[in-house]
XYZ file of C-alpha atoms in Angstrom:
737
model
C 49.892 180.489 82.789
C 50.293 183.651 84.884
C 49.413 186.753 82.922
C 52.037 189.516 82.666
C 51.305 192.879 84.221
C 51.217 196.102 82.215
C 54.844 196.670 83.145
C 55.827 193.425 81.428
C 56.720 191.856 84.767
C 54.914 188.562 85.490
C 52.382 188.726 88.300
C 54.185 186.026 90.283
C 57.225 188.348 90.516
C 55.218 191.452 91.380
C 53.936 189.724 94.532
C 57.477 189.414 95.913
C 59.392 191.914 98.010
C 62.827 193.106 96.839
C 64.788 190.439 98.774
C 62.536 187.633 97.601
C 62.654 188.781 94.002
C 66.454 188.942 94.048
C 66.532 185.324 95.275
C 64.139 184.236 92.509
C 65.867 186.049 89.652
C 69.457 185.139 90.562
C 69.474 182.020 88.408
C 73.097 181.398 87.454
C 75.772 180.111 89.813
C 75.589 178.997 93.457
C 73.094 180.866 95.638
C 72.465 180.668 99.379
C 69.156 182.120 100.536
C 69.233 182.778 104.273
C 65.523 182.761 105.033
C 64.625 183.894 108.532
C 61.534 182.580 110.289
C 58.314 183.763 108.629
C 60.076 185.469 105.702
C 58.410 183.485 102.900
C 61.047 180.904 102.009
C 58.489 178.497 100.535
C 57.183 181.244 98.260
C 60.732 182.015 97.106
C 61.583 178.379 96.439
C 58.404 177.567 94.512
C 58.456 180.847 92.556
C 62.092 180.273 91.591
C 61.213 176.772 90.411
C 58.310 178.090 88.315
C 60.438 180.990 87.012
C 63.049 178.548 85.672
C 60.313 176.779 83.697
C 58.434 179.931 82.626
C 61.574 181.583 81.225
C 62.676 178.456 79.372
C 65.895 178.147 81.339
C 65.070 174.485 81.971
C 62.562 171.783 81.164
C 60.762 170.156 84.138
C 63.079 167.119 84.154
C 66.190 169.330 84.277
C 65.480 170.756 87.724
C 66.254 168.701 90.836
C 64.190 169.979 93.789
C 64.839 168.437 97.192
C 62.721 168.692 100.344
C 62.768 167.010 103.756
C 59.145 165.881 103.910
C 56.573 164.529 101.495
C 54.203 167.242 102.687
C 56.671 169.958 101.630
C 57.127 168.254 98.246
C 53.356 168.134 97.662
C 53.000 171.785 98.621
C 55.794 172.793 96.253
C 54.246 170.821 93.388
C 50.839 172.457 93.990
C 52.296 175.976 94.152
C 54.413 175.500 91.034
C 51.341 174.158 89.206
C 49.320 177.188 90.323
C 51.913 179.610 88.926
C 52.240 177.656 85.664
C 48.481 177.436 85.305
C 48.698 173.705 84.548
C 49.700 170.508 86.389
C 53.460 170.329 86.869
C 54.528 166.985 85.404
C 57.837 165.248 84.808
C 59.469 166.894 87.816
C 62.388 165.534 89.816
C 60.833 166.764 93.049
C 60.758 164.923 96.357
C 62.552 164.058 99.571
C 66.237 163.113 99.664
C 65.421 159.442 100.147
C 62.633 159.285 97.567
C 64.848 160.860 94.904
C 67.776 158.595 95.768
C 65.540 155.516 95.615
C 64.457 156.622 92.139
C 68.073 157.104 91.045
C 69.301 153.898 92.686
C 66.841 151.711 90.782
C 68.677 152.819 87.594
C 72.103 151.812 88.940
C 71.313 149.079 91.482
C 73.632 146.525 89.847
C 76.625 148.726 90.673
C 76.119 147.972 94.396
C 75.138 144.320 93.996
C 71.359 144.779 93.840
C 68.737 144.508 91.116
C 66.324 147.285 90.175
C 63.483 145.520 91.991
C 65.198 145.679 95.415
C 63.023 145.875 98.541
C 63.296 148.736 101.041
C 63.098 147.286 104.562
C 61.137 148.952 107.334
C 62.567 149.485 110.819
C 61.266 146.201 112.264
C 62.701 144.125 109.426
C 66.045 145.931 109.668
C 66.283 145.114 113.369
C 65.227 141.494 112.850
C 67.892 141.022 110.188
C 70.591 142.651 112.298
C 69.739 140.369 115.245
C 70.259 137.332 112.987
C 73.620 138.717 111.869
C 74.673 139.408 115.476
C 73.594 135.938 116.655
C 75.559 134.378 113.809
C 78.549 136.431 114.953
C 78.289 135.052 118.500
C 77.220 138.363 120.057
C 75.425 138.338 123.418
C 72.262 140.293 122.550
C 71.467 140.854 126.210
C 74.777 142.624 126.770
C 74.866 144.286 123.350
C 71.246 144.959 122.279
C 70.647 145.151 118.542
C 69.045 148.647 118.636
C 72.349 150.036 119.920
C 74.306 148.621 116.986
C 71.565 149.697 114.549
C 71.841 153.263 115.851
C 75.629 153.161 115.260
C 75.184 151.774 111.730
C 72.694 154.526 110.918
C 75.155 157.131 112.234
C 77.777 155.741 109.881
C 75.325 155.848 106.983
C 74.285 159.414 107.846
C 77.946 160.350 107.582
C 78.364 158.582 104.207
C 80.608 155.885 105.679
C 80.281 152.393 104.189
C 82.068 149.471 105.964
C 85.224 149.713 103.837
C 85.561 153.444 104.545
C 85.497 153.312 108.367
C 88.650 154.924 109.728
C 89.985 154.326 113.250
C 88.547 157.725 114.203
C 85.086 156.630 112.952
C 85.222 153.218 114.642
C 83.550 152.307 117.920
C 84.170 149.788 120.700
C 80.516 148.674 120.662
C 80.176 144.874 120.863
C 83.816 144.575 121.965
C 85.099 146.227 118.812
C 83.117 144.000 116.448
C 80.782 146.723 115.185
C 82.613 147.231 111.878
C 82.661 143.541 110.805
C 79.033 143.202 111.924
C 78.151 146.242 109.787
C 79.889 144.613 106.817
C 78.061 141.326 107.449
C 74.728 143.151 107.726
C 75.335 144.929 104.394
C 76.297 141.632 102.759
C 73.115 140.005 104.063
C 71.054 142.907 102.672
C 72.653 142.382 99.240
C 71.973 138.626 99.393
C 68.295 139.380 100.036
C 68.221 142.109 97.351
C 67.225 144.616 100.039
C 68.239 148.085 101.147
C 67.436 149.840 104.377
C 66.483 153.509 104.550
C 70.062 154.688 105.091
C 71.310 152.687 102.114
C 69.287 154.735 99.643
C 71.597 157.727 100.051
C 74.755 155.843 100.972
C 74.638 153.648 97.859
C 74.018 156.634 95.586
C 76.910 158.584 97.111
C 79.200 155.561 96.649
C 78.038 155.163 93.024
C 78.576 158.852 92.213
C 82.015 158.785 93.881
C 83.207 155.546 92.290
C 81.679 155.815 88.802
C 82.579 159.106 87.045
C 80.543 158.174 83.957
C 77.369 157.877 86.046
C 78.068 161.209 87.749
C 78.662 162.864 84.354
C 75.317 161.540 83.111
C 73.463 163.144 86.050
C 75.401 166.368 85.509
C 74.061 166.476 81.950
C 70.528 165.843 83.173
C 70.239 168.386 86.002
C 70.894 171.995 85.036
C 69.520 173.464 88.277
C 69.309 172.184 91.844
C 66.969 173.581 94.500
C 67.301 172.541 98.161
C 64.893 173.327 100.999
C 65.867 173.427 104.715
C 69.571 173.180 103.900
C 70.510 173.728 107.564
C 69.021 170.305 108.398
C 71.175 168.270 105.994
C 73.491 165.597 107.335
C 76.856 164.665 105.852
C 75.669 162.038 103.366
C 73.008 164.434 102.031
C 75.651 167.142 101.774
C 77.980 164.808 99.849
C 75.212 163.815 97.421
C 74.281 167.440 96.711
C 77.866 168.567 96.342
C 78.647 165.763 93.872
C 75.596 166.596 91.734
C 76.295 170.351 91.865
C 79.789 169.977 90.388
C 78.291 170.038 86.897
C 76.513 173.324 86.146
C 77.072 174.686 89.686
C 73.577 176.199 89.554
C 72.626 175.171 93.066
C 70.254 177.220 95.224
C 70.063 176.257 98.894
C 67.394 177.826 101.069
C 67.722 177.588 104.830
C 68.173 179.315 108.154
C 71.266 178.652 110.225
C 69.376 180.071 113.220
C 66.838 177.231 112.979
C 69.266 174.300 112.873
C 67.936 172.200 115.780
C 68.366 168.585 114.711
C 72.003 167.690 115.425
C 70.736 164.758 117.518
C 69.546 163.104 114.315
C 72.662 163.889 112.282
C 72.067 167.427 110.963
C 75.291 169.391 110.518
C 74.987 173.165 110.845
C 78.482 173.412 109.340
C 76.992 172.472 105.952
C 75.240 175.825 105.655
C 77.992 177.783 107.423
C 80.610 176.660 104.880
C 78.476 177.112 101.760
C 80.535 180.063 100.504
C 83.731 178.066 100.997
C 82.324 175.041 99.168
C 81.074 177.186 96.287
C 83.459 180.096 95.618
C 81.789 183.242 94.273
C 78.484 182.099 95.751
C 75.881 184.799 96.193
C 74.078 185.170 99.526
C 70.610 186.712 99.761
C 69.109 187.377 103.178
C 65.344 187.298 103.657
C 64.778 189.431 106.753
C 61.218 190.750 106.374
C 59.080 188.654 108.699
C 55.361 188.540 107.889
C 54.368 186.427 110.879
C 55.239 188.056 114.192
C 54.986 191.430 115.923
C 57.978 193.735 116.399
C 58.463 192.906 120.103
C 58.511 189.168 119.389
C 60.994 189.638 116.539
C 63.116 191.969 118.648
C 63.246 189.491 121.515
C 64.074 186.561 119.199
C 66.752 188.514 117.290
C 68.353 189.762 120.489
C 68.484 186.228 121.863
C 69.965 184.535 118.792
C 72.598 187.270 118.424
C 74.421 185.606 121.362
C 75.337 182.663 119.102
C 78.814 182.808 117.590
C 78.242 180.066 114.992
C 75.918 181.895 112.602
C 76.047 183.811 109.334
C 74.036 186.692 110.739
C 70.783 188.418 109.849
C 68.237 190.534 111.695
C 64.522 189.982 111.325
C 62.343 193.033 110.824
C 58.567 193.256 110.812
C 56.980 193.087 107.374
C 53.373 193.353 108.550
C 51.502 196.647 108.550
C 50.025 195.805 111.980
C 53.302 194.680 113.506
C 53.033 196.708 116.707
C 51.926 194.475 119.551
C 52.403 193.602 123.175
C 55.825 192.779 124.536
C 56.963 189.223 125.220
C 55.794 188.396 128.741
C 58.311 186.722 131.038
C 56.405 185.256 133.982
C 58.278 184.183 137.092
C 56.421 181.721 139.313
C 56.965 180.016 142.629
C 56.777 176.447 141.379
C 55.917 174.265 138.409
C 52.392 173.618 139.703
C 51.704 177.349 139.825
C 53.111 177.534 136.296
C 50.549 174.984 135.052
C 47.764 176.913 136.816
C 48.935 180.208 135.283
C 48.916 178.757 131.771
C 45.492 177.208 132.337
C 44.001 180.447 133.676
C 45.304 182.509 130.749
C 43.965 179.985 128.277
C 40.533 180.194 129.940
C 40.600 184.008 129.770
C 41.615 183.885 126.092
C 38.898 181.331 125.342
C 36.219 183.512 126.997
C 37.325 186.459 124.885
C 36.782 184.466 121.695
C 40.356 183.325 121.058
C 40.293 180.095 119.019
C 41.989 177.230 120.865
C 43.502 176.068 117.572
C 45.560 179.289 117.583
C 47.099 178.569 121.010
C 50.101 176.315 121.622
C 52.119 175.190 124.639
C 55.694 174.395 123.565
C 57.840 172.428 126.015
C 61.520 171.508 125.893
C 61.131 167.908 127.124
C 58.330 165.446 126.558
C 57.790 164.722 130.252
C 56.660 168.333 130.771
C 53.440 167.726 128.873
C 51.862 165.692 131.694
C 51.312 168.606 134.076
C 49.670 170.659 131.325
C 47.608 167.738 130.035
C 46.170 167.117 133.489
C 45.460 170.807 133.987
C 43.710 171.088 130.625
C 41.607 168.010 131.384
C 40.632 169.456 134.772
C 39.567 172.694 133.075
C 37.783 170.853 130.278
C 39.976 172.426 127.585
C 40.227 170.208 124.463
C 43.809 169.660 123.296
C 45.913 167.557 120.969
C 49.536 166.485 121.312
C 51.394 167.211 118.056
C 54.293 165.040 116.926
C 53.821 162.503 119.684
C 51.436 160.658 121.944
C 49.628 161.980 124.953
C 51.579 161.240 128.118
C 49.592 158.233 129.296
C 49.474 156.784 125.761
C 53.255 156.435 125.441
C 54.551 152.870 125.320
C 56.785 153.167 128.378
C 53.969 154.703 130.426
C 51.514 152.018 129.313
C 54.085 149.389 130.344
C 54.583 151.025 133.752
C 50.809 151.283 134.170
C 50.457 147.579 133.326
C 52.979 146.687 136.051
C 51.001 148.731 138.575
C 47.686 147.227 137.443
C 49.067 143.722 138.063
C 50.389 144.896 141.417
C 46.941 146.150 142.399
C 44.936 143.410 140.704
C 46.737 140.104 139.935
C 43.761 138.917 137.860
C 44.234 141.685 135.253
C 45.091 139.402 132.314
C 45.570 142.158 129.745
C 48.109 143.954 131.929
C 49.920 140.735 132.857
C 50.211 139.640 129.240
C 51.704 143.042 128.345
C 54.518 142.895 130.916
C 55.232 139.197 131.449
C 57.859 139.279 128.694
C 58.740 142.997 128.875
C 61.682 143.186 129.206
C 62.467 139.915 127.423
C 62.456 136.950 129.828
C 62.886 134.162 127.293
C 59.180 133.380 127.028
C 58.555 132.324 123.455
C 55.310 131.627 121.626
C 55.192 128.080 123.007
C 55.415 129.227 126.637
C 52.778 131.899 126.107
C 50.462 129.409 124.430
C 50.840 126.965 127.340
C 50.067 129.765 129.783
C 46.837 130.621 127.952
C 45.860 126.940 127.720
C 46.266 126.448 131.476
C 44.286 129.630 132.207
C 41.407 128.568 129.947
C 41.339 124.945 131.063
C 41.257 125.774 134.769
C 39.406 129.092 134.628
C 42.189 130.973 136.414
C 43.962 134.289 135.716
C 47.086 134.332 133.546
C 49.256 135.220 136.554
C 48.090 132.037 138.328
C 48.647 130.038 135.143
C 52.152 131.498 134.962
C 52.810 130.274 138.519
C 51.754 126.745 137.478
C 53.961 126.975 134.403
C 56.937 128.074 136.477
C 56.545 124.973 138.641
C 57.182 122.569 135.795
C 55.726 123.580 132.443
C 58.877 125.262 131.122
C 62.603 124.942 131.778
C 65.811 126.890 131.688
C 66.134 130.668 131.632
C 62.430 131.254 130.979
C 61.410 129.289 134.087
C 63.894 131.136 136.309
C 62.919 134.541 134.926
C 59.180 133.865 135.288
C 59.641 132.631 138.869
C 61.683 135.716 139.698
C 58.957 138.012 138.308
C 56.179 136.274 140.257
C 58.192 136.314 143.494
C 58.878 139.978 142.809
C 55.161 140.788 142.633
C 54.589 138.944 145.927
C 57.407 140.923 147.540
C 56.214 144.269 146.148
C 52.621 143.664 147.326
C 53.900 142.846 150.789
C 55.900 146.104 150.854
C 52.979 148.231 149.664
C 51.369 149.048 153.044
C 54.777 149.499 154.667
C 56.668 151.618 152.118
C 53.850 153.288 150.185
C 52.907 153.059 146.536
C 55.484 155.543 145.201
C 58.506 153.769 146.699
C 57.167 150.355 145.707
C 56.525 151.530 142.128
C 60.081 152.834 141.862
C 61.453 149.582 143.283
C 59.274 147.522 140.935
C 60.461 149.349 137.816
C 64.044 148.874 138.923
C 63.963 145.269 140.114
C 61.822 144.012 137.223
C 64.563 145.037 134.800
C 62.310 147.526 133.036
C 64.445 150.559 133.890
C 67.620 148.753 132.871
C 66.041 147.819 129.528
C 65.751 151.500 128.584
C 69.176 152.317 130.022
C 70.697 149.734 127.688
C 68.683 150.980 124.708
C 70.946 153.189 122.575
C 68.218 154.698 120.423
C 67.792 158.502 120.474
C 64.372 158.082 122.140
C 65.632 156.119 125.172
C 66.719 159.087 127.372
C 63.330 160.710 126.837
C 61.575 157.487 127.827
C 63.538 157.389 131.084
C 62.572 161.017 131.730
C 58.935 160.093 131.180
C 59.175 157.211 133.656
C 60.576 159.566 136.288
C 57.736 161.980 135.609
C 55.358 159.013 135.923
C 56.629 158.407 139.465
C 56.207 162.085 140.218
C 52.569 161.862 139.049
C 52.039 158.811 141.241
C 53.182 160.827 144.267
C 50.250 163.203 143.859
C 47.731 160.512 144.801
C 46.881 159.080 148.194
C 46.616 155.489 147.014
C 47.651 153.328 144.098
C 43.982 152.603 143.386
C 43.212 156.325 143.266
C 45.991 156.875 140.738
C 44.897 153.995 138.506
C 41.326 155.280 138.574
C 42.498 158.777 137.695
C 44.495 157.564 134.694
C 41.568 155.477 133.466
C 39.410 158.602 133.528
C 42.102 160.620 131.756
C 42.350 157.985 129.018
C 38.609 158.187 128.542
C 38.840 161.879 127.725
C 36.701 162.224 124.587
C 38.928 162.559 121.545
C 36.013 163.994 119.588
C 35.106 166.612 122.187
C 35.753 169.492 119.806
C 37.466 170.334 116.561
C 38.805 173.531 118.104
C 41.687 172.284 120.227
C 44.806 173.682 121.782
C 48.138 172.263 120.567
C 50.667 170.816 122.991
C 54.073 169.723 121.700
C 57.828 169.847 122.108
C 59.799 172.706 120.606
C 61.367 170.321 118.087
C 57.922 169.317 116.821
C 56.854 172.979 116.493
C 59.293 173.938 113.731
C 57.383 175.136 110.681
C 54.176 175.835 112.624
C 52.733 179.147 113.832
C 50.065 180.267 116.313
C 48.583 183.523 117.530
C 49.506 182.744 121.151
C 52.420 180.618 122.314
C 53.279 179.564 125.885
C 56.927 178.656 126.489
C 57.208 177.129 129.996
C 60.200 175.731 131.852
C 62.938 178.206 130.931
C 65.362 177.083 133.640
C 68.962 175.916 133.609
C 69.165 172.150 133.194
C 65.755 171.988 131.568
C 66.257 174.698 128.949
C 69.066 174.725 128.003
C 68.823 170.999 128.674
C 71.563 169.486 130.819
C 72.088 166.613 128.381
C 72.668 169.009 125.476
C 75.200 170.965 127.521
C 77.019 167.853 128.763
C 77.255 166.194 125.359
C 77.701 169.235 123.139
C 79.420 171.842 125.295
C 79.160 175.350 123.834
C 77.844 173.935 120.537
C 75.094 172.264 122.522
C 74.190 175.544 124.220
C 74.062 177.295 120.832
C 71.679 174.672 119.462
C 69.484 175.075 122.547
C 69.488 178.834 121.917
C 68.396 178.203 118.329
C 65.593 176.062 119.745
C 64.512 178.989 121.950
C 64.590 181.228 118.876
C 62.376 178.758 117.007
C 59.947 178.735 119.932
C 59.613 182.509 120.098
C 59.172 182.890 116.346
C 56.222 180.471 116.317
C 54.123 183.255 117.896
C 52.255 185.758 115.745
C 50.822 188.029 118.445
C 51.492 186.815 121.993
C 54.487 184.992 123.486
C 54.474 184.059 127.188
C 57.739 182.671 128.570
C 57.754 181.279 132.112
C 60.159 179.912 134.669
C 59.608 178.436 138.128
C 61.758 178.982 141.202
C 61.028 175.405 142.295
C 60.293 172.496 140.026
C 59.234 169.049 141.095
C 61.068 166.769 138.726
C 60.964 162.989 139.143
C 59.242 163.196 142.531
C 61.626 165.678 144.162
C 61.348 169.410 144.636
C 64.474 171.322 143.697
C 65.354 174.979 143.444
C 65.697 176.114 139.850
C 67.990 178.713 138.338
C 66.369 180.830 135.616
C 67.595 180.032 132.114
C 70.501 182.103 130.825
C 68.272 182.758 127.812
C 66.034 184.991 129.953
C 68.992 187.281 130.665
C 69.679 187.458 126.914
C 66.227 188.744 125.952
C 66.483 192.511 125.245
C 64.767 194.433 128.052
C 63.012 196.790 125.656
C 61.061 193.904 124.128
C 59.937 192.063 127.264
C 57.669 192.698 130.224
C 58.344 190.824 133.451
C 55.629 189.509 135.744
C 56.160 187.995 139.182
C 59.366 188.032 141.139
C 60.113 184.515 142.352
C 63.668 183.595 141.504
C 64.167 186.086 138.694
C 67.512 187.271 140.024
C 70.121 184.606 139.387
C 72.039 185.366 142.604
C 68.855 185.127 144.694
C 68.210 181.694 143.260
C 71.664 180.446 144.214
C 71.259 181.715 147.777
C 67.762 180.274 148.211
C 67.689 177.876 151.191
C 67.030 174.260 150.256
C 63.687 174.074 152.036
C 60.229 174.958 150.858
C 58.952 178.491 151.192
C 55.651 179.846 150.070
C 52.849 182.239 150.881
C 52.804 180.891 154.459
C 56.496 181.518 155.074
C 59.510 179.218 155.561
C 58.763 175.619 156.488
C 60.905 173.928 159.087
C 61.157 170.600 157.352
C 61.905 169.086 153.975
C 60.020 166.125 152.540
C 61.524 162.776 153.360
C 63.401 161.372 150.337
C 63.876 157.634 149.989
C 66.270 155.952 147.585
C 64.569 153.108 145.776
C 66.895 151.296 143.408
C 67.694 153.580 140.496
C 65.165 156.198 141.586
C 65.005 158.864 144.247
C 61.404 159.376 145.248
C 59.648 161.560 147.738
C 57.930 159.421 150.355
C 55.500 162.070 151.523
C 55.269 165.462 149.799
C 54.451 168.462 151.979
C 52.448 171.557 151.180
C 54.069 174.919 150.696
C 50.928 176.805 151.754
C 48.817 176.263 154.836
C 45.134 175.374 154.578
C 42.890 176.276 157.493
C 39.342 175.717 158.667
C 36.824 177.516 156.465
C 39.062 177.484 153.394
C 37.265 176.556 150.134
C 39.238 173.895 148.254
C 39.123 171.731 145.143
C 39.845 167.984 144.950
C 40.322 166.380 141.527
C 38.009 163.461 142.370
C 35.506 164.949 144.861
C 35.225 168.478 143.437
C 34.714 171.646 145.514
C 34.262 171.718 149.272
C 35.010 173.616 152.498
C 37.473 172.566 155.218
C 35.770 171.772 158.537
C 38.743 170.380 160.462
C 42.551 170.120 160.322
C 44.748 167.455 161.921
C 48.423 167.648 160.948
C 48.313 167.066 157.135
C 44.794 165.586 157.191
C 41.759 167.662 156.317
C 38.097 167.056 157.025
C 36.221 168.532 154.078
C 32.513 168.923 153.440
C 32.323 168.462 149.676
C 29.435 170.004 147.785
C 28.568 166.772 145.974
C 30.564 163.960 147.587
C 29.720 164.603 151.242
C 32.275 164.784 154.084
C 35.641 163.148 153.446
C 39.029 163.060 155.166
C 41.881 163.618 152.703
C 45.558 164.564 152.798
C 46.194 168.278 152.310
C 48.537 167.768 149.356
C 45.688 166.435 147.234
C 43.609 169.609 147.297
C 44.028 173.095 145.897
C 42.785 176.355 147.311
C 39.730 177.379 145.323
């Protein structure tokens, strides 16, 4: 147990600043703690929990403490135990879903289950829903099950069970049959004595609403409620908390309205904004002393977020003694390739000066942006890890696209063919696949040849037609390869194979990002002279040693960065349409822009010492160069806290007036790259350089290394490489060294 100080004040309270201590010692009644980034919210929450126990206000089982992650729950338990000086036992501490599962097992019969119910994982949920949809006569090709599952989860996140769906909540998915299918799915879950993840909270909210005696029992049990990350709660979580808090009304919610960035997964910022309305006479304590970042970083972040109207308001101030530091650097670059080079060069300089790579992060708005930085880091030999996701070429959609291209280049690639022959679904069941393997083994031929035999008479119906269509497609695409080039053929292949359409029909939150990644994949393909060269490059990238070093740079999206901190943070791609993202603006309007601004605020406040924001005047997205307009967020950064570098496209009016051709160090070019429409994609048939390369110029090629140009013919260069000898290559595949 913590020893009291000479003043009679426990040591765990002495360590707090005035704002933190007020939040800990305000025990009675509703309390909202607005905890800015880096202000010690975890310390406040855990100390308050321990203080309730130390002062005898509550026994361990009388405090309900709710977190969003198991990691946060473990950390809180460890910190509370450290303050108590003994293991904290008998606590009601955990995530929303874990706590609700624990409660639901006590009342399962009230929703038609038994206490031993099974919680289904995502795959089992989808399999069950498909059975329900098939029984309901739904065409799964037209109305894919993941789309309906996403709608059902949205209903559950909003606390809406089938009998509570109003016309305003209803949807026309599956020709207006979504509501009866939802009801049938719930009935099937009950028959199987199962619950899905969303049911854990939905069932408990229904029980607490419909059974006053149960609610009264929980009111008697819980004297105090503590909630972490309140700004990230969705409606069903809000309902559950509000019902439980009606008893003693001793609810303390800790959160930051300026860091609410998860509306796409159901979070409602209004929950925290209306706290004082929900709980009259609530007290609000603002934690504004930031112990993480320097004054310029805090000034820039505070100035930016002040442009949001939907916030309760607070201003971060530096709490560190060494808070003076360099200003936020805003770097303006000519194009996205120069941006990747700039980031790489600064990382190399930092590394040479002894900066640990583990204290450097690159935070991007969209997942597809990681590819350019991954390739640059690999070229420089800088170890890195992708946080909260897979490396670009390890993502499922990219592996699928790669498999299609491998079959295109090498029909005998059995592993690749097996991966894509039924992706998207072509009606090939286990029996058809087994026959295909049997033919291949018996005759010693590749799977693609066995598939051709099968299509001639081994299978019937839809599967035969779909398999024949795929094989004829590969023959057609191979024939077009020398004529149209590998980029156009790849785009056509993805479109005509049905792969693109599969992700367009997918209604899951991840689907738009997967389509963005496929477009970036085509853009990567355009950087290589041949399909074979690209496949070889990716194979080498995938072989990059995962165990190269423990000290690695972190690369992630801004959403994945919340809760993390680094000495140096790079924030690339601050341009309109990318950040703020066009999809957020189109779907959310001004609310969408405000959430994007909160995301920018989160990004800036991840940095302890150095923040480098960058934008490019031209960005090659999905194979096409386009002029970019600097993000409105750059204009909102207070001038006294930033230092600008570069000049390309920094003035918004200059960007609008920029001619739609390529300019660069060599001046204005007279032509634009030829753009070809290929199915659903627009791809650049032959990219052109923005800077001229002449005889005598030292250059670098990703495959052949360094060399010197000995001859120039149009866009072809003769280069004497230091290790690979003399080669003729296209100018767009080398960089000036």
